[in-house]
Coordinates of C-alpha atoms in Angstrom, one line a residue:
Chain G
M1 CA 0.0 0.0 0.0
S2 CA 1.4 3.3 -1.0
P3 CA 2.1 6.0 1.6
E4 CA -0.5 8.1 -0.2
I5 CA -3.2 5.5 0.5
I6 CA -2.1 5.2 4.1
R7 CA -2.4 9.0 4.5
L8 CA -5.9 8.9 3.0
V9 CA -6.9 6.1 5.4
W10 CA -5.5 8.1 8.3
L11 CA -7.4 11.3 7.3
A12 CA -10.6 9.4 6.7
T13 CA -10.2 7.8 10.1
L14 CA -9.9 11.3 11.7
D15 CA -13.0 12.4 9.8
T16 CA -15.0 9.5 11.0
L17 CA -13.8 10.0 14.6
S18 CA -14.7 13.7 14.6
M19 CA -18.1 13.1 13.0
V20 CA -18.9 10.4 15.5
A21 CA -17.6 12.3 18.4
V22 CA -19.5 15.5 17.7
A23 CA -22.7 13.7 16.9
A24 CA -22.4 11.6 20.0
L25 CA -21.7 14.7 22.2
I26 CA -24.6 16.7 20.8
G27 CA -26.8 13.6 20.8
T28 CA -26.0 13.0 24.5
A29 CA -26.5 16.6 25.4
I30 CA -30.0 16.6 24.0
G31 CA -30.8 12.9 24.4
L32 CA -29.9 12.6 28.1
P33 CA -32.4 15.2 29.3
L34 CA -34.9 14.0 26.7
G35 CA -34.5 10.4 28.0
V36 CA -34.9 11.5 31.6
F37 CA -38.0 13.4 30.7
L38 CA -39.4 10.5 28.7
A39 CA -38.9 8.3 31.7
T40 CA -40.3 10.7 34.3
S41 CA -43.2 12.3 32.4
R42 CA -45.3 9.2 32.2
K43 CA -48.5 9.0 34.1
G44 CA -48.0 9.0 37.9
E45 CA -44.3 9.8 37.6
L46 CA -42.3 12.8 39.0
F47 CA -43.0 15.2 36.1
A48 CA -46.2 13.5 35.0
A49 CA -47.3 15.0 31.6
P50 CA -48.7 12.1 29.7
A51 CA -49.8 14.1 26.7
V52 CA -46.4 15.7 26.1
N53 CA -44.8 12.3 26.8
G54 CA -47.0 10.7 24.1
V55 CA -46.1 13.3 21.5
L56 CA -42.4 13.2 22.2
G57 CA -42.5 9.4 22.1
L58 CA -44.2 9.6 18.7
V59 CA -41.5 11.9 17.4
V60 CA -38.7 9.7 18.8
N61 CA -40.3 6.6 17.2
A62 CA -40.8 8.3 13.9
T63 CA -37.1 9.2 13.7
R64 CA -36.0 5.8 14.9
S65 CA -38.1 3.9 12.4
T66 CA -36.8 5.9 9.4
P67 CA -34.0 4.0 7.7
F68 CA -30.8 6.1 8.2
I69 CA -30.0 6.4 4.5
I70 CA -33.5 7.8 3.9
L71 CA -33.3 10.1 6.9
V72 CA -30.1 11.6 5.5
V73 CA -31.8 12.4 2.2
A74 CA -35.1 13.5 3.8
I75 CA -33.5 16.1 6.0
I76 CA -31.2 17.7 3.4
P77 CA -33.0 21.1 3.7
F78 CA -32.5 21.0 7.4
T79 CA -28.8 20.0 7.0
R80 CA -28.3 22.9 4.6
L81 CA -29.9 25.3 7.1
I82 CA -27.6 24.1 9.9
A83 CA -24.3 23.3 8.1
G84 CA -24.7 25.6 5.1
S85 CA -24.1 22.6 2.8
S86 CA -25.3 19.0 2.5
I87 CA -22.0 17.6 1.4
G88 CA -18.9 16.9 3.5
T89 CA -17.9 15.9 6.9
A90 CA -19.4 18.9 8.8
A91 CA -22.7 18.4 7.0
A92 CA -22.7 14.7 7.8
I93 CA -22.8 15.5 11.5
V94 CA -26.3 16.9 11.2
P95 CA -28.1 13.6 10.1
L96 CA -25.8 11.6 12.4
T97 CA -26.9 13.8 15.4
V98 CA -30.6 13.6 14.3
A99 CA -30.3 9.8 14.3
A100 CA -28.3 9.6 17.5
T101 CA -30.4 11.8 19.7
P102 CA -33.7 9.7 19.8
F103 CA -31.6 6.5 20.1
I104 CA -29.7 7.9 23.1
A105 CA -33.0 9.3 24.6
R106 CA -34.6 5.8 24.5
I107 CA -31.5 4.2 26.0
V108 CA -31.4 6.7 28.8
E109 CA -35.2 6.3 29.3
G110 CA -34.8 2.6 29.6
A111 CA -31.9 2.9 32.1
I112 CA -33.8 5.4 34.3
R113 CA -36.9 3.2 34.3
E114 CA -34.8 0.3 35.5
V115 CA -34.0 2.2 38.7
D116 CA -35.8 0.7 41.7
Q117 CA -38.9 2.8 42.5
G118 CA -38.1 2.2 46.2
L119 CA -35.1 4.5 45.8
V120 CA -37.4 7.3 44.5
E121 CA -39.8 6.7 47.4
A122 CA -36.9 6.8 49.9
A123 CA -35.7 10.1 48.4
R124 CA -39.2 11.6 48.5
A125 CA -39.4 10.5 52.1
M126 CA -36.2 12.5 52.7
G127 CA -37.9 15.6 51.4
A128 CA -36.1 15.6 48.0
S129 CA -37.6 17.7 45.2
P130 CA -38.3 16.1 41.8
L131 CA -35.1 17.7 40.4
Q132 CA -33.0 16.5 43.3
I133 CA -34.4 13.0 42.8
V134 CA -33.3 13.1 39.1
R135 CA -29.8 14.5 40.0
K136 CA -29.0 12.6 43.1
V137 CA -30.9 9.3 42.6
L138 CA -32.0 8.5 39.1
I139 CA -29.0 9.6 37.0
P140 CA -26.3 8.2 39.4
E141 CA -28.2 4.9 39.7
A142 CA -28.8 4.6 36.0
L143 CA -25.3 5.6 35.0
P144 CA -23.8 2.1 34.4
G145 CA -26.7 1.4 32.1
V146 CA -26.5 4.7 30.4
V147 CA -22.8 4.2 29.7
L148 CA -23.4 0.8 28.2
G149 CA -26.2 2.3 26.1
L150 CA -24.0 5.2 25.0
T151 CA -21.4 2.7 23.9
L152 CA -24.0 1.0 21.8
A153 CA -25.0 4.4 20.3
V154 CA -21.3 5.2 19.4
V155 CA -20.9 1.8 17.8
S156 CA -24.0 2.4 15.7
L157 CA -22.8 5.9 14.9
I158 CA -19.6 4.5 13.5
G159 CA -21.7 2.3 11.2
Y160 CA -23.9 5.2 10.2
S161 CA -20.9 7.4 9.6
A162 CA -19.7 4.9 7.0
M163 CA -23.2 5.2 5.4
V164 CA -23.0 9.0 5.0
G165 CA -20.0 8.3 2.8
A166 CA -22.4 7.1 0.2
V167 CA -24.0 10.6 0.0
G168 CA -20.7 12.5 0.1
G169 CA -20.2 12.6 3.8
G170 CA -16.5 11.9 4.0
G171 CA -14.7 9.6 6.4
L172 CA -13.9 5.9 6.1
G173 CA -17.1 4.9 4.4
D174 CA -16.6 7.5 1.7
L175 CA -13.0 6.3 1.2
G176 CA -14.1 2.6 1.0
I177 CA -16.8 3.4 -1.6
R178 CA -14.6 5.7 -3.8
Y179 CA -11.3 3.9 -3.7
G180 CA -12.2 0.4 -2.7
Y181 CA -15.3 0.0 -4.8
Q182 CA -15.3 2.5 -7.6
R183 CA -11.5 2.3 -8.3
F184 CA -11.3 -1.4 -7.8
M185 CA -8.7 -1.2 -4.9
P186 CA -9.7 -4.2 -2.7
E187 CA -6.7 -3.5 -0.3
V188 CA -8.3 -0.1 0.5
M189 CA -11.6 -1.6 1.2
A190 CA -10.0 -4.3 3.4
T191 CA -8.1 -1.6 5.3
V192 CA -11.2 0.4 5.8
V193 CA -13.0 -2.6 7.2
V194 CA -10.1 -3.5 9.5
V195 CA -9.9 0.1 10.8
L196 CA -13.7 0.1 11.4
I197 CA -13.5 -3.2 13.3
V198 CA -10.6 -1.9 15.4
L199 CA -12.6 1.3 16.2
V200 CA -15.7 -0.6 17.2
Q201 CA -13.7 -3.0 19.3
A202 CA -11.9 -0.2 21.1
V203 CA -15.1 1.8 21.8
Q204 CA -16.9 -1.3 23.1
S205 CA -14.0 -2.3 25.4
L206 CA -13.8 1.2 26.7
G207 CA -17.5 1.3 27.4
D208 CA -17.5 -2.0 29.1
I209 CA -14.6 -1.1 31.4
L210 CA -16.2 2.3 32.3
A211 CA -19.6 0.7 33.0
R212 CA -18.0 -1.9 35.2
R213 CA -16.1 0.7 37.1
L214 CA -19.3 2.7 37.7
N215 CA -21.4 -0.3 38.6
K216 CA -21.1 -0.9 42.4
R217 CA -23.9 -3.4 42.5
L218 CA -22.0 -6.5 41.6
R219 CA -19.1 -6.1 43.8
Q220 CA -18.6 -8.7 46.5
S221 CA -16.5 -8.3 49.6
Chain B
M1 CA -26.5 0.2 76.7
N2 CA -28.7 2.5 78.7
A3 CA -31.9 1.1 80.0
P4 CA -34.9 2.8 78.5
V5 CA -36.5 5.4 80.8
R6 CA -39.9 4.1 81.4
V7 CA -42.7 4.4 84.0
A8 CA -42.7 1.4 86.4
L9 CA -44.3 -1.5 84.6
G10 CA -45.4 -3.5 87.7
D11 CA -49.0 -2.6 87.8
P12 CA -50.9 -3.8 84.7
L13 CA -53.7 -1.3 85.3
I14 CA -51.5 1.7 84.7
N15 CA -51.0 2.4 81.1
P16 CA -47.7 4.3 80.8
T17 CA -48.1 5.5 77.3
A18 CA -51.8 6.2 76.9
T19 CA -51.6 9.4 79.0
R20 CA -48.7 10.8 77.1
E21 CA -49.1 13.6 74.5
A22 CA -49.7 12.2 71.0
L23 CA -47.0 13.0 68.4
I24 CA -49.0 11.5 65.6
R25 CA -52.8 11.4 65.4
F26 CA -54.9 9.8 62.8
E27 CA -58.4 11.4 62.9
N28 CA -61.1 9.5 61.1
V29 CA -58.7 8.8 58.2
S30 CA -59.9 7.0 55.1
K31 CA -58.0 6.1 51.9
R32 CA -59.6 4.9 48.7
F33 CA -57.9 4.0 45.5
A34 CA -59.8 5.0 42.4
A35 CA -61.5 2.3 40.4
R36 CA -59.5 0.9 37.5
R37 CA -60.8 -0.8 34.4
G38 CA -62.4 -4.0 35.5
Q39 CA -61.7 -3.4 39.2
A40 CA -63.9 -1.8 41.8
E41 CA -62.7 1.1 44.0
V42 CA -60.4 -0.2 46.7
R43 CA -61.1 1.0 50.2
A44 CA -57.6 0.7 51.7
L45 CA -58.4 2.4 55.1
E46 CA -61.7 3.3 56.8
G47 CA -62.3 5.4 59.9
I48 CA -58.8 5.1 61.3
D49 CA -58.5 6.8 64.7
L50 CA -55.1 6.2 66.2
A51 CA -52.8 8.2 68.5
I52 CA -49.0 7.6 68.6
P53 CA -47.8 8.9 72.0
K54 CA -44.6 10.9 72.0
G55 CA -41.6 8.8 72.8
A56 CA -43.4 5.5 72.4
I57 CA -42.8 2.5 70.1
V58 CA -46.1 1.7 68.5
G59 CA -46.6 -1.2 66.2
V60 CA -49.3 -1.8 63.6
I61 CA -49.8 -5.4 62.7
G62 CA -51.8 -6.8 59.9
R63 CA -51.7 -9.3 57.0
S64 CA -50.7 -8.1 53.6
G65 CA -53.5 -6.1 52.1
A66 CA -54.7 -5.0 55.5
G67 CA -53.7 -1.4 54.7
K68 CA -50.7 -1.0 56.9
S69 CA -48.3 0.2 54.2
T70 CA -50.8 2.8 53.2
L71 CA -51.3 3.8 56.8
I72 CA -47.6 4.4 57.5
R73 CA -47.1 6.3 54.2
L74 CA -49.8 8.8 55.3
V75 CA -47.6 10.0 58.0
N76 CA -45.0 11.5 55.7
G77 CA -47.4 12.2 52.9
L78 CA -46.1 9.6 50.5
E79 CA -49.8 8.7 50.3
R80 CA -52.6 11.3 50.7
P81 CA -55.8 10.4 52.7
S82 CA -59.1 10.5 51.0
G83 CA -60.6 11.9 54.2
G84 CA -59.7 12.8 57.7
A85 CA -56.6 14.4 59.2
V86 CA -53.1 13.1 59.9
V87 CA -51.6 15.4 62.5
V88 CA -47.9 15.1 63.0
D89 CA -46.4 17.3 65.7
G90 CA -49.3 19.7 65.5
V91 CA -49.3 19.9 61.7
D92 CA -52.0 18.3 59.5
V93 CA -49.8 16.7 56.8
A94 CA -52.9 15.8 54.8
A95 CA -53.5 19.5 54.2
L96 CA -50.0 20.3 53.1
S97 CA -48.9 20.9 49.5
E98 CA -46.2 18.6 48.0
K99 CA -43.8 21.5 48.6
G100 CA -44.9 22.0 52.2
L101 CA -44.5 18.3 52.8
R102 CA -40.8 18.5 51.8
G103 CA -40.2 20.7 54.8
V104 CA -42.0 18.4 57.2
R105 CA -40.3 15.3 55.9
G106 CA -37.0 16.2 57.5
A107 CA -38.6 15.6 60.9
I108 CA -39.8 12.1 59.8
G109 CA -37.2 9.4 59.1
M110 CA -38.2 6.3 57.3
I111 CA -36.7 2.8 56.9
F112 CA -37.8 0.2 54.4
Q113 CA -38.2 -3.6 54.1
H114 CA -35.7 -3.6 51.2
F115 CA -33.5 -0.9 52.6
N116 CA -33.7 1.3 49.5
L117 CA -30.0 2.3 49.7
L118 CA -28.4 3.9 46.6
S119 CA -26.1 1.3 45.1
S120 CA -23.9 4.0 43.6
R121 CA -23.1 5.6 46.9
T122 CA -20.9 4.5 49.7
V123 CA -22.3 3.9 53.2
F124 CA -21.1 7.4 54.3
D125 CA -22.7 9.1 51.3
N126 CA -25.9 7.1 51.7
V127 CA -26.2 8.3 55.3
G128 CA -25.4 11.9 54.2
L129 CA -28.0 12.0 51.4
P130 CA -30.9 13.4 53.4
L131 CA -28.5 16.2 54.6
E132 CA -27.3 16.8 51.1
I133 CA -30.9 17.1 50.0
A134 CA -31.6 19.6 52.9
G135 CA -28.6 21.6 51.6
A136 CA -26.2 21.0 54.4
S137 CA -22.5 21.8 54.0
R138 CA -19.9 19.1 53.6
D139 CA -18.6 19.8 57.1
D140 CA -22.0 19.6 58.6
I141 CA -22.7 16.4 56.9
R142 CA -19.4 14.9 58.2
R143 CA -20.2 16.1 61.7
A144 CA -23.7 14.5 61.6
V145 CA -22.8 11.2 59.8
E146 CA -19.8 10.1 61.7
P147 CA -21.6 9.7 65.1
L148 CA -24.5 8.0 63.4
L149 CA -22.2 5.4 61.8
E150 CA -20.8 4.9 65.3
L151 CA -24.3 4.5 66.8
V152 CA -25.2 1.8 64.3
G153 CA -21.7 0.2 64.5
L154 CA -20.6 0.7 60.9
S155 CA -17.8 3.2 61.3
E156 CA -15.3 0.9 59.6
K157 CA -17.6 0.3 56.6
R158 CA -18.0 4.0 55.8
D159 CA -16.4 3.7 52.4
R160 CA -18.0 0.4 51.3
Y161 CA -20.9 0.1 48.9
P162 CA -24.2 -1.4 49.9
A163 CA -23.6 -4.5 47.7
E164 CA -20.7 -5.3 50.0
L165 CA -22.9 -5.4 53.1
S166 CA -25.1 -8.0 54.7
G167 CA -28.8 -7.4 55.0
G168 CA -28.5 -6.5 58.7
Q169 CA -25.7 -4.0 57.9
K170 CA -27.8 -2.5 55.1
Q171 CA -30.7 -1.9 57.5
R172 CA -28.3 -0.3 59.9
V173 CA -27.2 2.1 57.2
G174 CA -30.9 2.7 56.5
I175 CA -31.5 3.5 60.2
A176 CA -28.5 5.9 60.3
R177 CA -29.7 7.6 57.1
A178 CA -33.2 7.9 58.5
L179 CA -31.7 9.6 61.6
A180 CA -29.4 12.0 59.7
T181 CA -31.8 14.9 59.8
N182 CA -32.5 14.4 63.6
P183 CA -36.1 13.4 63.2
K184 CA -38.8 13.2 65.9
V185 CA -40.4 10.2 64.3
L186 CA -39.0 7.1 62.7
L187 CA -41.3 5.1 60.4
C188 CA -40.4 1.5 60.0
D189 CA -42.0 -0.2 57.0
E190 CA -41.6 -3.9 57.6
A191 CA -38.0 -3.1 58.5
T192 CA -37.1 -6.6 59.6
S193 CA -39.2 -8.7 57.2
A194 CA -36.3 -9.4 54.9
L195 CA -33.9 -10.4 57.7
D196 CA -33.3 -13.7 59.5
P197 CA -34.4 -14.0 63.1
E198 CA -31.1 -13.2 64.7
T199 CA -30.4 -10.2 62.6
T200 CA -34.0 -9.1 63.2
S201 CA -33.4 -9.2 66.9
S202 CA -30.3 -7.1 66.6
I203 CA -32.0 -4.5 64.5
L204 CA -34.9 -4.4 67.0
Q205 CA -32.5 -3.8 69.8
L206 CA -30.9 -1.0 67.8
L207 CA -34.4 0.6 67.3
K208 CA -35.1 0.3 71.0
R209 CA -31.8 2.0 71.7
V210 CA -32.6 4.8 69.2
N211 CA -35.9 5.2 71.0
A212 CA -34.4 5.3 74.4
E213 CA -31.3 7.3 73.8
L214 CA -32.5 9.8 71.1
G215 CA -36.1 10.0 72.2
V216 CA -37.3 9.2 68.7
T217 CA -40.9 8.1 68.5
I218 CA -41.2 4.9 66.4
L219 CA -44.1 3.8 64.4
L220 CA -43.6 0.4 62.8
I221 CA -45.7 -1.8 60.7
T222 CA -45.2 -5.6 60.5
H223 CA -46.9 -8.9 60.0
E224 CA -44.8 -10.6 62.6
M225 CA -46.1 -10.7 66.2
P226 CA -42.6 -11.4 67.6
V227 CA -41.5 -7.9 66.5
I228 CA -44.4 -6.3 68.4
K229 CA -43.7 -8.5 71.4
E230 CA -40.0 -7.6 71.4
I231 CA -40.0 -3.8 71.3
C232 CA -43.5 -2.2 71.1
D233 CA -45.2 -0.4 73.9
R234 CA -48.5 -0.2 72.1
V235 CA -50.0 -2.2 69.2
A236 CA -52.9 -1.7 66.8
V237 CA -54.2 -4.6 64.8
L238 CA -55.3 -3.7 61.3
E239 CA -57.7 -5.8 59.3
G240 CA -59.6 -4.9 56.1
G241 CA -58.5 -1.3 56.5
R242 CA -59.8 -0.9 60.0
V243 CA -58.2 -1.0 63.4
V244 CA -59.9 -4.0 65.1
E245 CA -58.0 -3.8 68.3
E246 CA -55.6 -1.4 69.9
G247 CA -53.9 -0.9 73.2
D248 CA -51.0 -1.6 75.5
V249 CA -48.9 -4.5 74.1
F250 CA -49.1 -6.6 77.2
D251 CA -52.9 -6.3 77.5
V252 CA -53.5 -7.0 73.8
L253 CA -51.1 -9.9 73.7
T254 CA -52.3 -11.6 76.9
R255 CA -56.0 -10.9 76.5
P256 CA -56.7 -10.6 72.8
R257 CA -60.3 -9.6 72.1
H258 CA -60.4 -9.9 68.3
P259 CA -60.0 -13.2 66.5
T260 CA -57.4 -11.7 64.1
T261 CA -55.3 -10.7 67.1
A262 CA -55.7 -14.2 68.5
S263 CA -54.6 -15.8 65.2
F264 CA -51.5 -13.6 65.1
L265 CA -50.7 -14.6 68.7
S266 CA -50.8 -18.4 68.2
S267 CA -47.2 -18.2 67.0
V268 CA -46.1 -16.1 70.0
T269 CA -47.9 -17.0 73.1
G270 CA -49.3 -20.4 72.0
I271 CA -47.8 -23.7 72.9
D272 CA -47.1 -26.6 70.7
L273 CA -48.9 -29.6 72.2
P274 CA -47.4 -33.0 71.9
A275 CA -48.5 -34.5 68.6
D276 CA -50.3 -37.4 70.1
V277 CA -52.4 -35.1 72.2
T278 CA -53.3 -32.9 69.2
A279 CA -54.3 -36.0 67.2
A280 CA -56.6 -37.3 70.0
L281 CA -58.2 -33.9 70.7
R282 CA -62.1 -33.9 70.2
P283 CA -64.5 -31.0 70.5
E284 CA -67.1 -33.0 72.5
A285 CA -66.7 -34.3 76.0
V286 CA -65.8 -37.9 76.3
A287 CA -67.4 -40.0 79.1
G288 CA -64.7 -40.6 81.7
G289 CA -62.2 -38.7 79.7
Q290 CA -60.1 -35.6 80.3
A291 CA -60.5 -32.0 79.3
V292 CA -57.4 -30.2 77.8
V293 CA -57.3 -26.7 79.1
R294 CA -55.0 -23.8 78.3
V295 CA -54.4 -21.7 81.4
T296 CA -52.7 -18.3 81.0
F297 CA -51.0 -16.3 83.7
T298 CA -50.3 -12.7 83.4
G299 CA -48.3 -10.2 85.4
E300 CA -47.5 -11.1 88.9
N301 CA -49.8 -14.2 88.6
A302 CA -47.2 -15.8 86.5
T303 CA -45.1 -16.4 89.5
T304 CA -47.8 -17.6 92.0
P305 CA -48.1 -21.3 92.7
V306 CA -51.7 -21.5 91.4
I307 CA -51.7 -25.1 90.3
S308 CA -50.7 -26.5 93.6
R309 CA -53.2 -24.2 95.3
L310 CA -56.0 -25.5 93.0
T311 CA -55.0 -29.0 93.7
T312 CA -55.2 -28.5 97.4
T313 CA -58.4 -26.4 97.5
L314 CA -60.4 -28.2 94.9
G315 CA -58.9 -31.6 95.1
I316 CA -58.5 -31.8 91.4
D317 CA -55.5 -33.5 89.9
F318 CA -53.9 -31.6 87.0
N319 CA -51.7 -33.2 84.5
I320 CA -49.3 -30.8 82.8
L321 CA -49.0 -31.3 79.1
A322 CA -47.0 -28.3 78.0
G323 CA -46.1 -24.8 79.2
R324 CA -43.8 -21.8 78.9
I325 CA -43.2 -18.5 80.5
E326 CA -42.0 -15.5 78.6
R327 CA -41.7 -11.8 78.9
I328 CA -44.0 -9.5 76.9
A329 CA -43.2 -5.8 77.1
G330 CA -41.0 -6.6 80.0
R331 CA -43.6 -8.4 82.0
P332 CA -43.9 -12.2 82.6
F333 CA -46.6 -14.1 80.8
G334 CA -47.1 -17.8 81.3
S335 CA -49.2 -20.3 79.5
L336 CA -49.8 -23.9 80.6
V337 CA -51.7 -26.7 79.0
V338 CA -53.2 -29.1 81.5
S339 CA -55.6 -32.0 81.4
L340 CA -58.1 -32.5 84.2
P341 CA -61.3 -34.7 84.6
G342 CA -63.6 -33.6 81.8
E343 CA -66.9 -34.5 83.4
E344 CA -69.4 -31.9 84.7
P345 CA -69.8 -30.3 87.1
G346 CA -66.2 -30.8 88.1
L347 CA -64.8 -29.1 84.9
S348 CA -67.0 -26.0 85.3
A349 CA -66.0 -25.7 89.0
A350 CA -62.3 -25.9 88.0
L351 CA -62.7 -23.3 85.3
A352 CA -64.5 -21.0 87.7
A353 CA -61.8 -21.4 90.3
L354 CA -59.2 -20.6 87.7
S355 CA -60.8 -17.4 86.6
Q356 CA -61.4 -16.4 90.2
L357 CA -57.7 -16.5 90.7
G358 CA -57.3 -14.1 87.8
L359 CA -56.1 -16.7 85.3
G360 CA -57.3 -17.1 81.7
A361 CA -58.7 -20.6 81.0
E362 CA -59.7 -21.9 77.7
V363 CA -60.9 -25.5 76.9
L364 CA -59.0 -26.7 73.9
G365 CA -60.8 -30.0 73.6
H366 CA -61.3 -33.4 75.2
V367 CA -59.4 -36.6 75.1
A368 CA -60.5 -40.1 76.1

């Protein structure tokens, strides 16, 4: 493999990493509170607002049930509005974020709902306000589950980021399509696949380690 | 351990707690849960009138579904009554807003059957949580938590996580946590039901100590009569959402008036008869046979030689089948199962003589 190709793979890897990182960060920033709200706005919960909950749930489901490649195309006007263009690495971040946010929200919602209701009751008995219950009980107790879920989200994002390559998004997917497929360079395609496998493996291991550190439930003396 | 400061318990007629000022008062409280699809409205509690004297340990006993969980949750507003007032330290908590309740809850600690400790926090941070919620500074938290950990005997476990503790240790953390805000009342929701008998006993002793040393009034709910017997001053028996019997623990346990109370008691003050006697027991008198009678002794009677006195005065020979003497609320209580000639009028005369001596007598059945 020529040094030129290696340089291309390196740059594409950086592109992929930056797209995934930014999308995951923004997705978490919006998805975390959204997930907390989805979990706590159901009937009889801390911030009960069943109607709002229903509408938000619908929006989240609609986004999640749209195949990613269609989502990318469907929101092109929105992408242009935000990124100024619909082509390139920066533009690819927009659909990635739009896909990641509801995914993360559902993961957070699930982890929060797993928290023992007895803990919420105990906190209420201590005189905690709903916000204190979220900050001091729900989020810390759900954290190991949230971290594992975020790991899953990042892995999915790495896959999605390869897909945005197909519509001019840049990154490893783009490299694989243009060089590996269209220019018949199987060694580039193979390299791209290997790099993706390594990335996914690294993210998963990191997430597992972090979640295990945070989880104090399984420790035995 | 310091002995609890209590009024002398010798005279069973003096009720040491009834005259004390009530810290918690239930006034004609009812609680209904709205009807759900396919289910009728549930009346969890009806016409509850109950006073919890300041400084007392009061137990509410009932089977599951009797309404005791709802009852205890009314005190700190986790449940709202459908009618009536729940007055805690002069404040009707039923009339408070959710925000107003938060202020009152600092004065009411609560412990739970499943401990409800935060798995993500160390022992120290769990105990400090109520103070954190109340907005206390780190220094204040440390100053409050350290003596509490000492009180419950877990100082060396302060940096451990709940998953590393035994059930009894977890409940000790729960107790320390409930006491962190220096409450006047401690609510115990089946606090020992998930623990083995030995651990239960040690937790009950700790609660007794908390009551005696810190003057914390304790309201506990349980389905286990031994818990009531071991630490309570007063007891209320709950069935079908109503208080069917209430009073001084010794009185209720030794002279139950309601069948529900009696059924709870069989495990505590009952005696296991030898299997061959139980098998031969018949409800009808048998010609020439014997009557099996349960005689109960209370208070100072428990130590008088009544049986020998009966034998000498009535000339009846008793055959002792089983018996035990125990202490309830610090006072001796004995029960003895005897057999004596079952034919009338001798039996009636013997029973009359027993009750004249102030003893309880109950014919369990007849044997040939």
